[in-house]
Short mmCIF file of C-alpha atoms in Angstrom, two decimals:
data_model
loop_
_atom_site.label_atom_id
_atom_site.label_comp_id
_atom_site.label_asym_id
_atom_site.label_seq_id
_atom_site.Cartn_x
_atom_site.Cartn_y
_atom_site.Cartn_z
CA VAL A 1 -19.98 -3.87 -47.82
CA GLY A 2 -18.57 -1.54 -50.38
CA LYS A 3 -16.02 -0.25 -48.03
CA THR A 4 -14.68 -3.67 -46.91
CA PRO A 5 -11.86 -3.84 -49.49
CA LYS A 6 -10.61 -0.42 -48.47
CA LEU A 7 -10.73 -1.25 -44.85
CA LEU A 8 -8.88 -4.47 -45.25
CA HIS A 9 -6.27 -2.64 -47.38
CA LEU A 10 -5.71 -0.18 -44.58
CA LEU A 11 -5.48 -2.78 -41.95
CA TYR A 12 -3.20 -5.05 -43.82
CA ARG A 13 -1.73 -2.71 -46.45
CA GLY A 14 -2.62 -4.92 -49.30
CA ARG A 15 -0.76 -8.01 -47.89
CA PRO A 16 -2.57 -11.25 -47.85
CA ILE A 17 -3.62 -12.99 -44.67
CA THR A 18 -2.50 -16.60 -44.54
CA HIS A 19 -4.49 -19.42 -42.74
CA GLY A 20 -3.06 -22.77 -43.61
CA LEU A 21 -3.37 -23.13 -47.31
CA ASN A 22 -6.11 -20.43 -47.49
CA VAL A 23 -5.12 -16.98 -48.51
CA VAL A 24 -7.46 -13.96 -47.90
CA THR A 25 -7.01 -10.86 -49.85
CA PRO A 26 -9.04 -7.60 -49.39
CA GLU A 27 -11.04 -8.31 -52.44
CA LEU A 28 -12.49 -11.61 -50.97
CA GLY A 29 -14.62 -9.75 -48.58
CA MET A 30 -15.19 -9.53 -44.81
CA TYR A 31 -17.21 -12.68 -44.58
CA LYS A 32 -14.28 -14.83 -45.65
CA LEU A 33 -12.07 -13.26 -43.21
CA TYR A 34 -14.63 -13.64 -40.31
CA SER A 35 -14.93 -17.39 -41.04
CA LEU A 36 -11.19 -17.91 -41.10
CA LEU A 37 -10.71 -15.93 -37.83
CA LEU A 38 -13.48 -18.25 -36.26
CA LEU A 39 -11.55 -21.26 -37.35
CA GLN A 40 -8.47 -19.77 -35.74
CA GLN A 41 -10.42 -19.23 -32.42
CA ILE A 42 -11.68 -22.70 -32.46
CA GLN A 43 -8.27 -24.12 -33.18
CA PHE A 44 -6.77 -22.00 -30.24
CA VAL A 45 -9.30 -23.35 -27.88
CA GLU A 46 -8.64 -26.96 -28.91
CA ASP A 47 -4.96 -26.33 -28.68
CA LYS A 48 -5.37 -24.76 -25.15
CA GLN A 49 -7.40 -27.88 -24.02
CA GLU A 50 -4.67 -30.21 -25.52
CA PHE A 51 -2.02 -28.23 -23.65
CA SER A 52 -3.79 -28.50 -20.36
CA ARG A 53 -4.11 -32.27 -20.85
CA PHE A 54 -0.42 -32.65 -21.81
CA PRO A 55 1.59 -32.15 -18.60
CA THR A 56 1.81 -34.96 -16.07
CA LYS A 57 0.73 -34.29 -12.45
CA ALA A 58 4.34 -33.65 -11.53
CA GLY A 59 4.81 -31.41 -14.48
CA ARG A 60 1.80 -29.22 -13.71
CA ARG A 61 3.05 -28.95 -10.19
CA SER A 62 6.59 -27.81 -11.42
CA LEU A 63 4.90 -25.54 -13.93
CA SER A 64 2.76 -23.89 -11.18
CA ARG A 65 5.76 -23.56 -8.87
CA SER A 66 7.76 -21.90 -11.63
CA ILE A 67 5.08 -19.39 -12.38
CA SER A 68 4.47 -18.50 -8.76
CA GLN A 69 8.30 -18.28 -8.13
CA SER A 70 8.83 -16.12 -11.17
CA SER A 71 6.10 -13.71 -9.96
CA THR A 72 7.71 -13.53 -6.53
CA ASP A 73 11.17 -12.94 -7.94
CA SER A 74 10.17 -10.07 -9.99
CA TYR A 75 9.40 -8.13 -6.84
CA SER A 76 12.37 -9.24 -4.81
CA SER A 77 15.79 -7.66 -4.60
CA ALA A 78 18.59 -9.83 -5.81
CA ALA A 79 16.54 -12.18 -8.02
CA SER A 80 16.85 -15.23 -5.79
CA TYR A 81 15.57 -17.43 -8.63
CA THR A 82 17.08 -20.67 -7.31
CA ASP A 83 15.35 -20.54 -3.90
CA SER A 84 12.72 -23.18 -3.35
CA SER A 85 9.54 -22.14 -1.70
CA ASP A 86 9.18 -25.66 -0.48
CA ASP A 87 12.32 -25.38 1.68
CA GLU A 88 11.07 -23.85 4.90
CA THR A 89 14.10 -25.26 6.93
CA SER A 90 16.01 -22.50 8.73
CA PRO A 91 19.69 -22.34 7.59
CA ARG A 92 20.59 -22.54 11.26
CA ASP A 93 19.08 -25.99 11.36
CA LYS A 94 20.99 -27.33 8.18
CA ILE A 95 24.37 -28.91 8.04
CA GLN A 96 26.12 -27.57 4.96
CA VAL A 97 29.62 -28.10 3.66
CA ASN A 98 31.29 -26.26 0.73
CA SER A 99 33.47 -28.00 -1.84
CA LYS A 100 36.65 -27.42 0.21
CA GLY A 101 35.14 -29.38 3.15
CA THR A 102 34.58 -26.43 5.45
CA ASN A 103 31.33 -25.38 7.23
CA ASP A 104 32.20 -22.10 8.82
CA PHE A 105 29.21 -20.29 7.28
CA CYS A 106 25.46 -20.26 7.35
CA VAL A 107 23.68 -19.46 4.18
CA LYS A 108 20.35 -20.49 2.50
CA ASN A 109 21.83 -23.07 0.17
CA ILE A 110 25.50 -23.63 -0.52
CA LYS A 111 24.52 -25.54 -3.70
CA HIS A 112 23.52 -22.29 -5.44
CA ALA A 113 27.01 -20.89 -5.40
CA GLU A 114 27.41 -21.20 -9.11
CA PHE A 115 24.53 -18.90 -9.73
CA GLY A 116 25.91 -16.42 -7.25
CA ARG A 117 29.22 -16.53 -9.00
CA ARG A 118 27.52 -15.40 -12.33
CA GLU A 119 25.95 -12.48 -10.52
CA ILE A 120 29.35 -11.34 -9.10
CA GLU A 121 30.89 -11.65 -12.64
CA ILE A 122 28.10 -9.40 -14.04
CA ALA A 123 28.71 -6.78 -11.25
CA GLU A 124 32.44 -6.75 -11.81
CA GLN A 125 31.82 -5.48 -15.44
CA ASP A 126 30.43 -2.20 -14.11
CA MET A 127 32.99 -1.92 -11.13
CA SER A 128 36.12 -1.43 -13.12
CA ALA A 129 37.54 1.05 -10.70
CA LEU A 130 37.40 -1.32 -7.79
CA ILE A 131 38.93 -4.07 -10.01
CA SER A 132 41.71 -1.53 -11.03
CA LEU A 133 42.35 -0.90 -7.39
CA ARG A 134 42.55 -4.62 -6.70
CA LYS A 135 45.12 -5.08 -9.52
CA ARG A 136 47.22 -2.07 -8.54
CA ALA A 137 47.46 -3.07 -4.89
CA GLN A 138 47.36 -6.80 -5.05
CA GLY A 139 51.16 -7.23 -5.13
CA GLU A 140 51.73 -5.11 -2.13
CA LYS A 141 49.05 -6.80 0.05
CA PRO A 142 48.26 -3.59 2.07
CA LEU A 143 45.79 -5.53 4.19
CA ALA A 144 48.00 -8.42 5.05
CA GLY A 145 47.18 -9.39 8.64
CA ALA A 146 43.91 -7.51 8.66
CA LYS A 147 40.98 -9.49 10.11
CA ILE A 148 37.89 -7.66 8.93
CA VAL A 149 34.46 -8.28 10.27
CA GLY A 150 31.68 -6.67 8.20
CA CYS A 151 28.02 -6.01 8.42
CA THR A 152 26.60 -4.64 5.10
CA HIS A 153 24.08 -5.51 2.55
CA ILE A 154 25.23 -8.79 0.90
CA THR A 155 24.80 -8.22 -2.84
CA ALA A 156 26.86 -9.01 -5.89
CA GLN A 157 28.44 -5.55 -5.54
CA THR A 158 29.42 -6.05 -2.00
CA ALA A 159 30.92 -9.47 -3.00
CA VAL A 160 33.21 -7.59 -5.45
CA LEU A 161 34.33 -5.43 -2.50
CA ILE A 162 34.88 -8.52 -0.16
CA GLU A 163 36.85 -10.41 -2.72
CA THR A 164 39.06 -7.27 -3.29
CA LEU A 165 39.81 -7.01 0.43
CA VAL A 166 40.68 -10.78 0.43
CA ALA A 167 42.95 -10.11 -2.65
CA LEU A 168 44.72 -7.41 -0.76
CA GLY A 169 45.54 -9.79 2.08
CA ALA A 170 42.56 -9.53 4.56
CA GLN A 171 40.68 -12.28 6.25
CA CYS A 172 36.93 -11.51 6.15
CA ARG A 173 33.91 -12.64 8.04
CA TRP A 174 30.60 -11.24 6.95
CA THR A 175 26.99 -10.74 7.98
CA ALA A 176 24.01 -8.72 6.64
CA CYS A 177 22.86 -5.33 7.86
CA ASN A 178 19.33 -5.87 6.64
CA ILE A 179 17.17 -8.96 6.94
CA TYR A 180 15.71 -8.62 3.44
CA SER A 181 18.59 -7.42 1.25
CA THR A 182 20.74 -10.48 1.13
CA GLN A 183 21.22 -12.13 -2.25
CA ASN A 184 21.15 -15.78 -1.27
CA GLU A 185 23.20 -17.00 -4.28
CA VAL A 186 25.88 -14.47 -3.66
CA ALA A 187 26.19 -15.32 -0.03
CA ALA A 188 26.58 -18.92 -1.16
CA ALA A 189 29.28 -17.98 -3.72
CA LEU A 190 31.39 -16.18 -1.13
CA SER A 191 31.00 -19.11 1.25
CA GLU A 192 32.15 -21.42 -1.42
CA ILE A 193 35.56 -19.52 -1.86
CA GLY A 194 36.13 -19.58 1.98
CA VAL A 195 34.64 -16.35 3.26
CA ALA A 196 32.67 -16.98 6.39
CA VAL A 197 29.31 -15.54 5.59
CA PHE A 198 26.28 -15.69 7.96
CA ALA A 199 23.23 -14.31 6.25
CA TRP A 200 20.27 -15.20 4.21
CA LYS A 201 17.17 -13.26 2.84
CA GLY A 202 14.26 -13.16 5.31
CA GLU A 203 16.08 -13.58 8.60
CA SER A 204 14.12 -13.11 11.87
CA GLU A 205 15.30 -10.49 14.38
CA ASP A 206 16.74 -13.42 16.41
CA ASP A 207 18.48 -14.73 13.36
CA PHE A 208 19.90 -11.17 12.66
CA TRP A 209 21.65 -10.99 15.97
CA TRP A 210 22.67 -14.67 16.01
CA CYS A 211 24.43 -14.05 12.68
CA ILE A 212 26.29 -10.96 13.90
CA ASN A 213 27.48 -12.96 16.99
CA LYS A 214 28.64 -15.93 14.81
CA CYS A 215 30.79 -13.57 12.81
CA ILE A 216 32.47 -12.28 15.82
CA ASN A 217 32.62 -15.11 18.19
CA MET A 218 34.89 -17.57 16.56
CA GLU A 219 37.60 -19.36 18.67
CA GLY A 220 41.11 -18.33 17.66
CA TRP A 221 39.91 -15.39 15.50
CA GLN A 222 39.99 -11.76 16.87
CA PRO A 223 38.89 -9.14 14.41
CA ASN A 224 41.01 -5.97 14.22
CA MET A 225 38.92 -4.00 11.67
CA ILE A 226 35.22 -3.34 11.38
CA LEU A 227 33.29 -2.39 8.33
CA ASP A 228 29.76 -1.37 9.31
CA ASP A 229 26.56 -0.17 7.70
CA GLY A 230 24.13 1.01 10.35
CA GLY A 231 26.22 0.58 13.55
CA ASP A 232 24.59 -2.67 14.63
CA LEU A 233 27.91 -4.60 14.40
CA THR A 234 29.86 -1.82 16.16
CA HIS A 235 27.22 -1.74 18.90
CA TRP A 236 27.24 -5.47 19.42
CA VAL A 237 30.95 -5.64 19.81
CA TYR A 238 31.05 -2.63 22.12
CA LYS A 239 28.37 -4.09 24.36
CA LYS A 240 29.13 -7.82 24.18
CA TYR A 241 32.85 -8.02 23.70
CA PRO A 242 34.29 -4.88 25.42
CA ASN A 243 37.75 -6.41 25.65
CA GLY A 244 37.68 -7.21 21.92
CA PHE A 245 36.45 -3.81 21.06
CA LYS A 246 39.66 -2.25 22.56
CA LYS A 247 41.75 -4.37 20.13
CA ILE A 248 40.13 -2.97 17.07
CA ARG A 249 42.58 -0.90 14.96
CA GLY A 250 39.78 1.05 13.07
CA ILE A 251 36.02 1.32 12.23
CA VAL A 252 34.63 2.24 8.88
CA GLU A 253 30.94 3.27 8.86
CA GLU A 254 28.97 4.18 5.74
CA SER A 255 25.44 5.13 7.12
CA VAL A 256 23.93 8.31 8.68
CA THR A 257 22.40 6.01 11.36
CA GLY A 258 25.72 4.32 12.29
CA VAL A 259 27.73 7.63 12.21
CA HIS A 260 25.40 9.71 14.29
CA ARG A 261 23.60 7.20 16.42
CA TRP A 262 26.69 5.38 17.52
CA LEU A 263 30.10 6.76 16.57
CA TYR A 264 29.65 10.40 17.34
CA GLN A 265 27.68 9.62 20.51
CA LEU A 266 30.41 7.21 21.64
CA SER A 267 33.08 9.90 20.89
CA LYS A 268 31.14 12.62 22.73
CA ALA A 269 30.83 10.46 25.79
CA GLY A 270 34.54 9.57 25.68
CA LYS A 271 33.79 5.90 25.10
CA LEU A 272 35.16 5.57 21.52
CA CYS A 273 38.51 3.82 22.18
CA VAL A 274 39.44 3.29 18.48
CA PRO A 275 39.73 5.57 15.50
CA ALA A 276 36.70 5.62 13.14
CA MET A 277 36.33 6.74 9.60
CA ASN A 278 32.92 8.43 8.56
CA VAL A 279 32.54 7.28 4.99
CA ASN A 280 28.93 8.42 4.85
CA ASP A 281 29.96 12.08 4.74
CA SER A 282 32.78 11.65 2.22
CA VAL A 283 32.00 13.40 -0.98
CA THR A 284 32.22 10.36 -3.17
CA LYS A 285 29.66 8.43 -0.92
CA GLN A 286 27.21 11.25 -0.07
CA LYS A 287 27.10 12.95 -3.35
CA PHE A 288 27.02 9.97 -5.56
CA ASP A 289 25.57 6.92 -3.71
CA ASN A 290 23.05 8.77 -1.67
CA LEU A 291 21.89 11.08 -4.44
CA TYR A 292 22.19 9.37 -7.82
CA CYS A 293 21.68 5.82 -6.49
CA CYS A 294 18.36 6.70 -4.81
CA ARG A 295 17.31 8.93 -7.79
CA GLU A 296 17.08 5.82 -9.83
CA SER A 297 16.31 3.03 -7.32
CA ILE A 298 13.38 4.75 -5.69
CA LEU A 299 11.26 4.35 -8.93
CA ASP A 300 12.43 0.82 -9.47
CA GLY A 301 11.52 -0.25 -5.94
CA LEU A 302 8.01 1.38 -6.06
CA LYS A 303 7.19 -0.07 -9.51
CA ARG A 304 8.28 -3.66 -8.71
CA THR A 305 6.27 -3.71 -5.62
CA THR A 306 3.14 -1.81 -6.30
CA ASP A 307 2.99 -1.25 -10.16
CA VAL A 308 1.96 2.32 -9.20
CA MET A 309 1.74 5.22 -11.82
CA PHE A 310 3.56 8.29 -10.66
CA GLY A 311 1.94 10.87 -12.87
CA GLY A 312 -0.40 13.12 -10.64
CA LYS A 313 0.31 11.25 -7.43
CA GLN A 314 0.78 13.36 -4.26
CA VAL A 315 3.93 12.34 -2.54
CA VAL A 316 5.60 13.51 0.59
CA VAL A 317 9.30 12.97 1.05
CA CYS A 318 10.39 13.29 4.69
CA GLY A 319 13.92 14.65 4.68
CA TYR A 320 15.69 16.72 2.01
CA GLY A 321 19.35 15.40 2.49
CA GLU A 322 21.12 13.82 -0.43
CA VAL A 323 18.70 10.79 -0.42
CA GLY A 324 15.62 12.96 -0.26
CA LYS A 325 16.97 15.15 -3.12
CA GLY A 326 17.40 12.17 -5.23
CA CYS A 327 13.96 10.71 -4.52
CA THR A 328 12.23 14.14 -5.02
CA ALA A 329 13.96 14.74 -8.38
CA ALA A 330 12.98 11.30 -9.72
CA LEU A 331 9.32 11.71 -8.68
CA LYS A 332 9.07 15.25 -9.96
CA ALA A 333 10.46 14.12 -13.39
CA MET A 334 7.63 11.51 -13.53
CA GLY A 335 4.85 14.03 -12.95
CA SER A 336 4.26 13.56 -9.26
CA ILE A 337 3.20 16.46 -6.99
CA VAL A 338 5.95 16.35 -4.38
CA TYR A 339 5.95 17.78 -0.87
CA VAL A 340 8.99 17.84 1.52
CA THR A 341 9.18 17.74 5.33
CA GLU A 342 12.36 19.12 6.80
CA ILE A 343 13.82 20.09 10.31
CA ASP A 344 16.74 21.95 8.77
CA PRO A 345 16.13 25.56 7.44
CA ILE A 346 18.95 25.28 4.95
CA CYS A 347 17.66 22.02 3.52
CA SER A 348 14.21 23.50 3.54
CA LEU A 349 15.32 26.56 1.59
CA GLN A 350 17.01 24.40 -0.91
CA ALA A 351 13.77 22.39 -1.38
CA CYS A 352 11.81 25.62 -1.88
CA MET A 353 14.31 26.85 -4.47
CA ASP A 354 14.13 23.44 -6.19
CA GLY A 355 10.33 23.95 -6.56
CA PHE A 356 9.00 21.87 -3.72
CA ARG A 357 6.49 22.95 -1.16
CA VAL A 358 7.86 22.41 2.44
CA VAL A 359 5.19 21.29 4.83
CA LYS A 360 4.59 19.50 8.06
CA LEU A 361 3.46 15.89 7.59
CA ASN A 362 0.23 16.56 9.53
CA GLU A 363 -0.83 19.24 7.01
CA VAL A 364 -1.06 16.77 4.07
CA ILE A 365 -1.41 13.38 5.66
CA ARG A 366 -4.97 12.87 4.72
CA GLN A 367 -4.38 13.73 0.96
CA VAL A 368 -1.10 12.09 0.00
CA ASP A 369 -0.78 8.88 -1.97
CA ILE A 370 2.76 7.97 -1.02
CA ILE A 371 5.01 8.73 2.03
CA ILE A 372 8.71 8.10 1.69
CA THR A 373 11.01 8.60 4.78
CA CYS A 374 14.66 9.48 4.14
CA THR A 375 15.85 10.97 7.54
CA GLY A 376 17.75 8.21 9.48
CA ASN A 377 15.63 9.28 12.50
CA LYS A 378 12.89 7.42 14.50
CA ASN A 379 9.07 7.73 14.54
CA VAL A 380 8.99 10.05 11.53
CA VAL A 381 5.63 8.64 10.66
CA THR A 382 3.62 7.63 13.77
CA ARG A 383 0.54 5.54 14.35
CA ASP A 384 -1.72 8.55 14.64
CA GLN A 385 -0.61 9.71 11.21
CA LEU A 386 -0.99 6.26 9.70
CA ASP A 387 -4.65 6.14 11.08
CA ARG A 388 -5.41 9.29 9.16
CA MET A 389 -4.06 8.19 5.85
CA LYS A 390 -6.40 7.52 2.97
CA ASN A 391 -7.28 4.09 1.61
CA GLY A 392 -4.66 2.68 -0.71
CA SER A 393 -1.85 4.87 0.49
CA ILE A 394 1.72 3.65 0.19
CA VAL A 395 4.30 3.96 2.97
CA CYS A 396 8.01 3.14 2.53
CA ASN A 397 11.40 4.06 3.84
CA MET A 398 14.58 4.94 1.99
CA GLY A 399 16.65 5.66 4.95
CA HIS A 400 18.87 2.95 6.53
CA SER A 401 17.12 2.43 9.71
CA ASN A 402 13.72 0.59 10.07
CA THR A 403 12.71 2.93 12.91
CA GLU A 404 11.58 5.82 10.70
CA ILE A 405 8.01 4.35 10.33
CA ASP A 406 6.31 3.14 13.56
CA VAL A 407 5.76 -0.41 12.32
CA ALA A 408 5.65 -1.81 15.83
CA SER A 409 2.38 0.15 16.57
CA LEU A 410 0.77 -1.55 13.61
CA ARG A 411 1.08 -4.97 15.17
CA THR A 412 -2.00 -4.88 17.18
CA PRO A 413 -5.06 -7.16 17.32
CA GLU A 414 -7.51 -4.69 15.64
CA LEU A 415 -5.36 -4.42 12.56
CA THR A 416 -5.05 -7.27 9.97
CA TRP A 417 -1.84 -7.89 7.95
CA GLU A 418 -2.15 -9.40 4.55
CA ARG A 419 0.86 -10.45 2.55
CA VAL A 420 0.25 -9.49 -1.09
CA ARG A 421 3.66 -10.05 -2.67
CA SER A 422 7.25 -10.51 -1.36
CA GLN A 423 7.92 -7.38 0.81
CA VAL A 424 4.47 -5.96 0.18
CA ASP A 425 1.81 -6.06 3.02
CA HIS A 426 -1.61 -4.70 3.24
CA VAL A 427 -2.35 -3.35 6.75
CA ILE A 428 -6.18 -3.43 7.04
CA TRP A 429 -8.10 -1.23 9.41
CA PRO A 430 -11.46 -2.33 11.05
CA ASP A 431 -13.42 -0.10 8.66
CA GLY A 432 -11.74 -1.82 5.57
CA LYS A 433 -9.08 0.84 4.92
CA ARG A 434 -5.87 -0.50 3.49
CA VAL A 435 -2.38 0.96 3.74
CA ILE A 436 0.32 -0.67 1.60
CA LEU A 437 3.49 -1.11 3.65
CA LEU A 438 6.68 -1.94 1.92
CA ALA A 439 9.54 -4.06 3.29
CA GLU A 440 8.06 -3.74 6.72
CA GLY A 441 9.60 -0.18 6.91
CA ARG A 442 13.04 -1.31 6.05
CA LEU A 443 15.17 0.04 3.22
CA LEU A 444 13.11 -0.03 0.09
CA ASN A 445 15.50 -0.15 -2.75
CA LEU A 446 17.80 -2.92 -1.47
CA SER A 447 14.85 -4.92 -0.01
CA CYS A 448 12.58 -4.78 -2.99
CA SER A 449 14.58 -4.06 -6.03
CA THR A 450 18.26 -3.40 -7.04
CA VAL A 451 20.56 -0.46 -7.09
CA PRO A 452 22.88 0.74 -9.84
CA THR A 453 26.25 -1.14 -9.81
CA PHE A 454 28.39 1.76 -10.96
CA VAL A 455 27.37 3.95 -8.01
CA LEU A 456 28.02 1.21 -5.54
CA SER A 457 31.57 0.79 -7.19
CA ILE A 458 32.25 4.35 -5.99
CA THR A 459 31.11 3.53 -2.41
CA ALA A 460 32.94 0.27 -2.35
CA THR A 461 36.15 1.82 -3.52
CA THR A 462 35.84 4.54 -0.74
CA GLN A 463 35.28 1.86 1.83
CA ALA A 464 38.36 -0.11 0.63
CA LEU A 465 40.61 2.94 0.75
CA ALA A 466 39.34 3.95 4.17
CA LEU A 467 40.21 0.47 5.53
CA ILE A 468 43.61 0.56 4.03
CA GLU A 469 44.21 4.04 5.41
CA LEU A 470 43.14 3.12 8.93
CA TYR A 471 45.01 -0.18 8.98
CA ASN A 472 48.28 1.15 7.69
CA ALA A 473 48.23 4.52 9.40
CA PRO A 474 51.33 5.16 11.61
CA GLU A 475 50.61 5.38 15.31
CA GLY A 476 49.43 8.70 16.33
CA ARG A 477 47.95 9.84 13.09
CA TYR A 478 44.44 9.07 14.14
CA LYS A 479 43.35 9.41 17.66
CA GLN A 480 40.26 7.83 19.36
CA ASP A 481 37.80 9.92 17.36
CA VAL A 482 35.66 10.00 14.09
CA TYR A 483 37.33 11.27 10.98
CA LEU A 484 36.27 12.09 7.38
CA LEU A 485 38.04 10.50 4.47
CA PRO A 486 40.98 12.60 3.39
CA LYS A 487 40.11 14.80 0.51
CA LYS A 488 42.95 13.40 -1.51
CA MET A 489 41.42 9.91 -1.33
CA ASP A 490 37.98 11.29 -2.36
CA GLU A 491 39.52 12.76 -5.46
CA TYR A 492 41.45 9.54 -6.12
CA VAL A 493 38.22 7.45 -5.94
CA ALA A 494 36.62 9.85 -8.44
CA SER A 495 39.57 9.69 -10.74
CA LEU A 496 39.39 5.89 -10.89
CA HIS A 497 35.89 6.11 -12.22
CA LEU A 498 36.52 8.73 -14.88
CA PRO A 499 37.79 6.33 -17.54
CA THR A 500 34.49 4.69 -17.69
CA PHE A 501 33.10 7.95 -19.31
CA ASP A 502 36.23 8.47 -21.44
CA ALA A 503 36.80 11.74 -19.48
CA HIS A 504 40.00 13.74 -19.70
CA LEU A 505 41.04 15.99 -16.87
CA THR A 506 42.58 19.34 -17.61
CA GLU A 507 46.02 19.71 -16.01
CA LEU A 508 47.11 22.95 -14.24
CA SER A 509 50.31 24.59 -15.45
CA ASP A 510 52.93 25.53 -12.97
CA GLU A 511 52.01 29.15 -13.20
CA GLN A 512 48.27 28.36 -12.67
CA ALA A 513 48.95 26.15 -9.69
CA LYS A 514 51.17 28.83 -8.13
CA TYR A 515 48.42 31.38 -8.78
CA LEU A 516 45.79 29.31 -6.92
CA GLY A 517 48.16 28.11 -4.33
CA LEU A 518 47.41 24.55 -5.16
CA ASN A 519 49.49 21.31 -5.68
CA LYS A 520 49.20 20.25 -9.45
CA ASN A 521 48.11 16.83 -8.26
CA GLY A 522 45.51 17.87 -5.78
CA PRO A 523 43.71 18.15 -3.39
CA PHE A 524 41.83 20.76 -5.52
CA LYS A 525 39.40 21.79 -2.84
CA PRO A 526 39.64 22.63 0.89
CA ASN A 527 37.88 20.25 3.31
CA TYR A 528 35.20 22.76 3.96
CA TYR A 529 34.18 23.08 0.33
CA ARG A 530 30.56 22.30 -0.31
CA TYR A 531 30.05 20.49 -3.62
CA THR A 532 26.60 21.47 -5.10
CA PHE A 533 24.86 18.83 -7.28
CA PRO A 534 21.83 19.70 -9.36
CA CYS A 535 18.81 17.43 -9.08
#
């Protein structure tokens, strides 16, 4: 009792505690404080009961829906906060018209276009380089006459790219390359201004291919340019519309899967009848989007979906390309124990020199807590390996394709699927073991979280310049083959983004340029130069 005033002084530093008209000072003793705190607790219970009586039946239903929707949205990509969980009608079954009276689109809800417009305006603030390109070239209309069909992630950042292409004179029709990454409000905003968009978050496989076909198959409209992410659109046009494929003037592809699975294979077989630009291997895409974007978004995606703590967790990252480098760097910085699997001895040596142990997946499969695939290949994680994982393990994919994890083998009668959150499933084995599968094996960051807008500005600017280059190239400059973005363009994309950091380039003197054998305005590196980026 004698120490009570000192204790209260320490807790409240001599300041009085107020309860209504009562004032408690340390000198009054603990018993007075206890009695007033008890009154507060009773009052809180009464207030809580009064609150529960207050809402009407409709109000409680609305409140419940708001809470559950908010919980769901915090784990989804794109914050589709205007979606109603009560609306289960497929967009394919809806009749929607925008304010201009046209219906050449299929989105979740055209009425949510205003929300999407706000998302696009926010993205524009961190994509100043692309906006700058739009302003510089808008008067010349370098894409006048271009009819571009696109298959990419439909996000606010992609919308800034699409609207830039339209401002430069192109007509665009668009669909999504991933069934989970579409921001519904953004798709509605694009449809509202007249861009034909066929996409919504949560498409089925049948919906996915239907949307691609609707983009291409329009009477009186023949695409002459393709912007693809993954190769699905290119493959569909090649297989279903061979005559139309021959009329394409150029293809721009931004993913490992699309480049190696389709373009290079078609070229090798002598079946690629149009020039194509491999944007994925351009410096500004590979070294910035693949590395820096994934370094930040891998943690965001895992946190939003699982609330996992990374410190001390054993993680295996399959693939040590730029995506793998970004993921491992982020996880290492958070205190995870990181292993790497690789097929390439050079990438393997890089991983070793960066402090990671290079292993075969089977060597650590029973002990790891998280598996992340970043290869662009298929069956990187097989059913046999999934069977041997420990209870509570997390499996996800950061590569473009959904083939890296053998998800199809998990859809068997003996395994139970339990949806926990949006894009989070527990796959339960007969003995009760649970493996947490994210986004059904599809791209984690764009399916379950968001990605840094600034990095996407770099990629989008690269794509825009590649389209302009292919569309305006004189006949004969590009043959029926796969090309890398010219080094000069890579450097131009980088230069457009430097003002954001108030960066000032040093200029070569005439003497210095002559000594190095360079043009003062670039390019400053040969095409074979390997840019090394620290993790």
